[in-house]
Amino acid sequence: MSFENMQWAIGLMSGTSLDGVDAALVQTDGERIAQYGPAVTVPYDPTLRARLRHLLDHAAHLAEDDPDILAAERDVTLRHVDAVRELMTLAPDIRPDIIGFHGQTVLHQPEKGRSWQIGDGALLQAECGVPVVYDFRARDLECGGEGAPLVPVLHAALLESETQSVAVLNIGGVANVTLLGPNTEGQRQVWACDTGPGNALLDDWAERHTGVACDVDGALARKGKVDRAVLESLLAMPYFQREMPKSLDRLSFHASAMQAVEALSAEDGAATLLEFTVEAIARTPMPVKPAKWFVAGGGRHNPVLMERLRSRLGCLGSVDDLGWDGDALEAQCFALLAVRYVRNLPSSWPQTTGTEKPCVAGRSAR
C-alpha cells in the first residue's frame, strides 16, 4: 500500500443511543486505512444524557438559538474535546492532521430537508488546535440526499477484496445497513438505508421498567413472548415497504410503538420491540440477497438480538470477526470522511443516501 497522501485523522461520533462520544484515530488517504490508532469512548454523564433526551423529544419545536440548545451544544462540544484529549494521551507520538466531527443528532427530518446535529466545530477546533470538518449530513441534504447513512463509504473500502454480496448492519439507536453487491471485475454496486429501529425502543422500554438504560444482555426480552398482532401492526407502516435509500429519526416510530406495546408486560413488550428491530431488518427490500451479514454497533452485544438475527438472516457474524473494531467503526468513518472532504472525494451517492449525484459532504470550521 502506498503511503502517499496519508493523514492521521481523528473521527468523532455520538450516536442516537445518547451514551457518549466515540473517538478513533486512523491513518488514511480517504480511500483506504493504512493504520489504526487507538479508540476511546467517553460517556455522557447522566445529567447531560437526560438533557439531550429532553431536547430530542422537543427539538421539532425549538429554534437553533434556543438557550437550552446553545447550552447543550457547548457542553456536548466540550465532551468531544475531552474525548480528543483522552485519545491523544494514548498516542502521544502522533500529531493528528484533521478531525471529523459528527456532532449529536437532535432531529432528523429528511422529508423536510433537515438533519440537525448540535456541536460547535469552531470551538472544537480552537480547543484542540486541529482543523475540523463537520456538518456532514446537512451538505448531503443540500445535494438532494437523505443525510444518512454515511458509513457505507468506509464499509466499501474495508471490504474492497470481498467478492460475494455482503451486508454490514449497524445497530445503534437506529439500525442501518450497507449492501455491497457481488464484486465483478473490480466493480460493485453499493446500496444503503436505515432499516428501522435499532436499540432505541428497547432501551427506552427497559429504562422505564427496570431503571437501567438498556436491556442488559437481552435478559428482559428473553423472558417475554412476542405479540405477533402488535408486531405486524408496527411493520404495516409504509416506511417498511419503501426501497433503498431511506432514513429515519430516532423517534420516528417511538410514539406508535410505545402505544402499541403499552398493555403488554415488561417482558412481552421487550420481546416484541426486539422482534420489531429484527423483522424490520429482515424485511428490508434489497436489490440483491446478501451471502453474508456482519453486525456492528452496540446491538451486537445483545445476545438475544444476535440469536434472532442469525435465525432470520442465516450467515451472520460480528464485524469483530473481520478484525474490525465494532465499537469504533462509525468514529473511524468520520475520520475517513474528513480526509475525503479535504481531497474533494464524494462520501455519498444516489444509491446510498439518494443524492442527485455523488456528493462531497462536510464543511470546514472557521
Coordinates of C-alpha atoms in Angstrom, one line a residue:
M1 CA 0.0 0.0 0.0
S2 CA 1.3 3.4 -1.0
F3 CA 1.5 5.9 1.9
E4 CA 1.3 8.9 -0.3
N5 CA -1.4 11.4 0.8
M6 CA -1.9 9.5 4.1
Q7 CA -3.0 11.7 7.0
W8 CA -3.6 10.9 10.7
A9 CA -7.3 11.8 11.3
I10 CA -9.5 11.7 14.4
G11 CA -13.1 10.7 13.9
L12 CA -15.8 11.6 16.5
M13 CA -19.2 10.0 16.7
S14 CA -22.0 10.5 19.2
G15 CA -25.0 8.4 18.2
T16 CA -28.7 8.2 18.7
S17 CA -28.3 5.9 21.7
L18 CA -27.1 9.1 23.6
D19 CA -24.5 7.1 25.6
G20 CA -21.4 9.3 24.8
V21 CA -18.7 10.1 22.4
D22 CA -16.7 7.5 20.4
A23 CA -13.3 8.8 19.2
A24 CA -10.9 6.9 16.9
L25 CA -7.6 7.7 15.3
V26 CA -6.7 6.3 11.9
Q27 CA -4.2 7.0 9.1
T28 CA -6.0 7.3 5.8
D29 CA -5.9 8.9 2.4
G30 CA -9.7 8.9 2.4
E31 CA -9.9 5.7 0.3
R32 CA -8.0 3.2 2.4
I33 CA -7.0 2.9 6.0
A34 CA -3.2 2.4 6.3
Q35 CA -3.0 2.1 10.1
Y36 CA -5.4 2.1 13.1
G37 CA -4.6 4.1 16.1
P38 CA -6.3 3.8 19.5
A39 CA -10.0 4.4 20.1
V40 CA -11.9 5.5 23.2
T41 CA -15.4 6.0 24.4
V42 CA -16.2 8.9 26.7
P43 CA -19.7 8.6 28.2
Y44 CA -22.1 11.4 28.7
D45 CA -22.9 11.9 32.4
P46 CA -26.5 11.1 33.4
T47 CA -27.4 14.8 33.6
L48 CA -26.2 15.6 30.1
R49 CA -27.8 12.5 28.7
A50 CA -31.1 13.5 30.3
R51 CA -30.8 17.0 28.9
L52 CA -30.1 15.6 25.4
R53 CA -33.0 13.2 25.6
H54 CA -35.3 16.2 26.5
L55 CA -34.0 18.1 23.5
L56 CA -34.6 15.1 21.2
D57 CA -38.2 15.0 22.4
H58 CA -38.8 18.7 21.8
A59 CA -36.3 19.6 19.0
A60 CA -39.0 19.9 16.3
H61 CA -40.4 22.9 18.2
L62 CA -37.1 24.6 19.2
A63 CA -35.2 27.3 17.4
E64 CA -31.5 26.8 16.8
D65 CA -30.7 29.8 19.0
D66 CA -32.8 28.5 21.9
P67 CA -30.8 28.9 25.1
D68 CA -31.2 25.3 26.1
I69 CA -29.9 24.2 22.7
L70 CA -26.9 26.5 22.8
A71 CA -26.0 25.4 26.4
A72 CA -26.3 21.7 25.4
E73 CA -24.3 22.3 22.2
R74 CA -21.4 23.9 24.2
D75 CA -21.4 21.0 26.8
V76 CA -21.6 18.4 24.1
T77 CA -18.7 20.0 22.2
L78 CA -16.6 20.2 25.4
R79 CA -17.2 16.5 26.0
H80 CA -15.9 15.9 22.5
V81 CA -12.8 17.9 23.4
D82 CA -12.4 15.6 26.4
A83 CA -12.6 12.6 24.1
V84 CA -9.9 14.1 21.7
R85 CA -7.6 14.8 24.6
E86 CA -8.1 11.3 26.2
L87 CA -7.4 9.7 22.8
M88 CA -4.2 11.7 22.3
T89 CA -2.8 10.6 25.6
L90 CA -2.9 7.1 24.1
A91 CA -0.9 8.2 21.1
P92 CA 1.5 10.8 22.3
D93 CA 3.8 10.5 19.3
I94 CA 1.1 11.1 16.7
R95 CA 0.1 14.6 15.7
P96 CA -3.4 14.5 14.0
D97 CA -3.9 16.4 10.8
I98 CA -7.6 16.7 10.9
I99 CA -10.8 15.9 12.9
G100 CA -14.1 14.7 11.5
F101 CA -16.8 15.8 13.9
H102 CA -20.3 14.3 13.5
G103 CA -22.0 16.2 16.4
Q104 CA -25.0 15.0 18.3
T105 CA -28.2 14.5 16.3
V106 CA -31.3 16.0 17.9
L107 CA -33.6 15.9 14.9
H108 CA -33.6 14.1 11.5
Q109 CA -36.3 15.1 9.1
P110 CA -35.1 14.2 5.6
E111 CA -38.6 14.6 4.2
K112 CA -38.3 18.3 5.2
G113 CA -34.7 18.7 4.1
R114 CA -33.4 18.9 7.6
S115 CA -30.9 17.0 9.8
W116 CA -29.9 18.8 12.9
Q117 CA -26.6 18.0 14.7
I118 CA -25.6 20.2 17.6
G119 CA -21.8 20.7 18.0
D120 CA -19.7 23.8 17.6
G121 CA -17.0 23.0 15.1
A122 CA -15.2 26.3 15.6
L123 CA -15.0 25.7 19.4
L124 CA -13.7 22.2 18.9
Q125 CA -11.0 23.4 16.5
A126 CA -10.0 26.2 18.9
E127 CA -9.7 23.9 21.9
C128 CA -7.9 21.1 20.1
G129 CA -5.7 23.1 17.8
V130 CA -6.6 20.8 14.8
P131 CA -8.6 21.6 11.7
V132 CA -12.2 20.4 12.0
V133 CA -14.6 19.2 9.3
Y134 CA -18.2 18.9 10.4
D135 CA -21.9 19.2 9.3
F136 CA -21.7 16.2 7.0
R137 CA -25.4 15.4 7.0
A138 CA -26.6 19.0 6.1
R139 CA -24.4 19.0 3.0
D140 CA -25.8 15.6 1.9
L141 CA -29.3 17.0 2.2
E142 CA -28.3 20.0 0.1
C143 CA -27.2 17.6 -2.6
G144 CA -30.8 16.1 -2.6
G145 CA -30.0 13.2 -0.3
E146 CA -31.5 11.8 3.0
G147 CA -28.4 12.8 5.0
A148 CA -28.0 9.2 6.2
P149 CA -26.5 6.7 6.4
L150 CA -22.9 8.0 5.7
V151 CA -20.9 4.9 6.8
P152 CA -21.2 2.9 3.5
V153 CA -18.1 4.5 2.1
L154 CA -16.0 3.0 4.9
H155 CA -17.7 -0.4 4.7
A156 CA -17.0 -0.5 0.9
A157 CA -13.4 0.5 1.4
L158 CA -12.8 -2.2 4.1
L159 CA -14.5 -4.9 2.0
E160 CA -12.8 -4.0 -1.2
S161 CA -11.4 -7.5 -1.7
E162 CA -14.7 -9.3 -0.8
T163 CA -16.1 -11.0 -3.9
Q164 CA -19.6 -12.1 -2.7
S165 CA -22.5 -9.9 -1.9
V166 CA -22.3 -8.8 1.7
A167 CA -24.3 -6.7 4.1
V168 CA -22.9 -4.7 7.0
L169 CA -25.6 -4.0 9.6
N170 CA -25.0 -1.2 12.2
I171 CA -27.3 -1.4 15.2
G172 CA -27.3 1.8 17.2
G173 CA -30.4 3.7 18.3
V174 CA -31.5 3.3 14.7
A175 CA -30.3 0.4 12.6
N176 CA -28.8 0.9 9.1
V177 CA -27.4 -1.5 6.5
T178 CA -24.8 -1.2 3.8
L179 CA -25.4 -3.7 1.0
L180 CA -22.4 -4.4 -1.3
G181 CA -23.3 -6.3 -4.5
P182 CA -21.0 -9.0 -5.9
N183 CA -17.6 -7.8 -6.9
T184 CA -17.4 -8.4 -10.7
E185 CA -14.1 -7.5 -12.4
G186 CA -13.3 -5.0 -9.7
Q187 CA -16.7 -3.2 -9.9
R188 CA -19.5 -3.4 -7.4
Q189 CA -22.7 -1.5 -6.5
V190 CA -23.3 -0.2 -3.1
W191 CA -26.7 0.5 -1.6
A192 CA -27.7 1.6 1.9
C193 CA -30.6 2.7 4.1
D194 CA -31.9 2.9 7.7
T195 CA -33.8 -0.4 8.2
G196 CA -35.9 0.8 11.2
P197 CA -35.5 0.9 14.9
G198 CA -32.2 -0.4 16.4
N199 CA -31.7 -0.3 20.2
A200 CA -33.6 2.9 20.9
L201 CA -37.1 1.5 21.5
L202 CA -35.9 -1.4 23.6
D203 CA -33.6 0.9 25.6
D204 CA -36.4 3.3 26.4
W205 CA -38.8 0.4 27.4
A206 CA -36.1 -1.2 29.6
E207 CA -35.3 2.0 31.3
R208 CA -39.0 2.6 32.0
H209 CA -39.5 -0.8 33.5
T210 CA -36.1 -1.6 35.1
G211 CA -34.4 1.8 35.7
V212 CA -31.5 0.7 33.6
A213 CA -30.8 2.5 30.3
C214 CA -30.8 -0.7 28.2
D215 CA -31.9 -4.3 28.3
V216 CA -28.6 -5.8 29.6
D217 CA -27.8 -9.0 27.6
G218 CA -31.4 -9.1 26.4
A219 CA -32.5 -10.5 29.7
L220 CA -35.9 -8.8 29.7
A221 CA -36.7 -9.7 26.1
R222 CA -35.6 -13.3 26.6
K223 CA -38.2 -13.8 29.3
G224 CA -41.0 -12.5 27.1
K225 CA -43.3 -13.7 24.3
V226 CA -43.7 -11.7 21.1
D227 CA -47.2 -10.4 20.5
R228 CA -47.5 -11.1 16.8
A229 CA -50.5 -9.0 16.2
V230 CA -48.8 -5.9 17.7
L231 CA -45.6 -6.7 15.7
E232 CA -47.5 -7.0 12.4
S233 CA -49.3 -3.7 13.1
L234 CA -46.0 -1.9 13.5
L235 CA -44.5 -3.5 10.4
A236 CA -47.5 -2.4 8.4
M237 CA -46.3 1.2 8.5
P238 CA -45.4 2.5 5.0
Y239 CA -41.7 3.1 5.7
F240 CA -41.0 -0.6 5.7
Q241 CA -42.2 -1.1 2.1
R242 CA -40.0 1.7 0.7
E243 CA -37.0 0.8 -1.4
M244 CA -33.4 1.9 -0.6
P245 CA -32.3 4.6 0.1
K246 CA -34.3 5.9 3.1
S247 CA -33.5 7.1 6.6
L248 CA -35.1 7.7 10.0
D249 CA -35.1 9.8 13.1
R250 CA -34.6 8.1 16.4
L251 CA -38.2 8.9 17.4
S252 CA -39.8 8.1 14.0
F253 CA -41.7 5.1 15.5
H254 CA -41.4 5.9 19.1
A255 CA -45.0 7.1 19.9
S256 CA -46.7 4.4 17.8
A257 CA -44.5 1.6 19.1
M258 CA -44.8 2.6 22.7
Q259 CA -48.6 2.9 22.4
A260 CA -48.8 -0.5 20.7
V261 CA -46.9 -2.3 23.5
E262 CA -48.4 -0.3 26.4
A263 CA -50.7 -3.0 27.5
L264 CA -48.1 -5.8 27.4
S265 CA -46.0 -6.9 30.3
A266 CA -42.5 -5.6 30.7
E267 CA -41.1 -8.9 29.3
D268 CA -43.5 -9.3 26.4
G269 CA -43.1 -5.6 25.5
A270 CA -39.3 -6.1 25.4
A271 CA -39.6 -9.3 23.3
T272 CA -42.0 -7.6 20.8
L273 CA -39.8 -4.5 20.5
L274 CA -36.7 -6.6 19.9
E275 CA -38.5 -8.6 17.3
F276 CA -39.6 -5.3 15.6
T277 CA -36.0 -4.5 15.1
V278 CA -35.2 -7.9 13.8
E279 CA -38.2 -8.1 11.4
A280 CA -37.6 -4.6 10.1
I281 CA -34.1 -5.6 9.1
A282 CA -35.1 -9.0 7.7
R283 CA -37.9 -7.5 5.6
T284 CA -36.0 -4.6 4.2
P285 CA -36.4 -4.6 0.4
M286 CA -33.0 -5.3 -1.2
P287 CA -31.9 -5.5 -4.8
V288 CA -29.6 -8.5 -4.1
K289 CA -29.6 -11.1 -1.4
P290 CA -26.5 -10.9 0.9
A291 CA -24.5 -14.1 1.1
K292 CA -23.1 -12.9 4.5
W293 CA -24.1 -10.4 7.2
F294 CA -21.8 -8.7 9.7
V295 CA -23.1 -6.7 12.6
A296 CA -21.6 -3.5 14.1
G297 CA -22.7 -1.1 16.8
G298 CA -24.0 -1.7 20.3
G299 CA -26.7 -4.1 19.2
R300 CA -24.1 -6.8 18.6
H301 CA -23.5 -7.0 22.3
N302 CA -27.2 -8.2 22.9
P303 CA -27.1 -12.0 22.6
V304 CA -30.8 -12.3 22.2
L305 CA -30.9 -9.9 19.3
M306 CA -28.0 -11.6 17.7
E307 CA -29.6 -15.0 18.1
R308 CA -32.8 -13.8 16.5
L309 CA -31.0 -12.1 13.6
R310 CA -29.0 -15.2 12.9
S311 CA -32.2 -17.2 12.9
R312 CA -33.8 -14.9 10.3
L313 CA -30.8 -13.9 8.2
G314 CA -28.6 -17.1 8.1
C315 CA -24.9 -16.5 7.8
L316 CA -24.4 -13.7 10.3
G317 CA -21.4 -12.7 12.5
S318 CA -19.9 -9.7 14.1
V319 CA -17.7 -7.2 12.3
D320 CA -15.1 -8.1 15.0
D321 CA -14.8 -11.4 13.1
L322 CA -13.3 -9.4 10.3
G323 CA -10.8 -7.8 12.6
W324 CA -12.7 -4.6 12.8
D325 CA -13.4 -2.7 16.0
G326 CA -17.2 -2.8 16.0
D327 CA -17.5 -0.1 18.7
A328 CA -15.2 2.4 16.9
L329 CA -16.3 1.9 13.3
E330 CA -18.6 4.9 13.0
A331 CA -15.9 7.2 14.6
Q332 CA -13.4 5.8 12.1
C333 CA -15.8 6.6 9.3
F334 CA -15.9 10.3 10.2
A335 CA -12.1 10.4 10.2
L336 CA -12.2 9.0 6.7
L337 CA -14.9 11.4 5.7
A338 CA -12.9 14.4 6.9
V339 CA -10.0 13.4 4.7
R340 CA -12.3 12.7 1.8
Y341 CA -13.7 16.3 2.2
V342 CA -10.2 17.8 2.1
R343 CA -9.4 15.7 -1.1
N344 CA -12.8 16.6 -2.7
L345 CA -13.8 12.9 -2.8
P346 CA -17.5 12.1 -2.6
S347 CA -18.9 10.5 0.6
S348 CA -22.4 9.6 -0.6
W349 CA -24.1 8.6 -3.8
P350 CA -27.6 8.3 -5.3
Q351 CA -27.9 4.6 -4.1
T352 CA -26.6 5.2 -0.5
T353 CA -28.4 8.4 0.5
G354 CA -30.4 9.4 -2.6
T355 CA -28.3 12.4 -3.6
E356 CA -28.8 13.7 -7.2
K357 CA -25.1 12.9 -7.9
P358 CA -22.0 11.9 -5.9
C359 CA -21.7 14.4 -3.0
V360 CA -18.7 15.7 -1.1
A361 CA -20.2 16.1 2.3
G362 CA -19.0 18.3 5.2
R363 CA -17.7 21.8 5.7
S364 CA -14.6 23.3 7.4
A365 CA -14.9 25.0 10.8
R366 CA -13.8 28.6 10.7

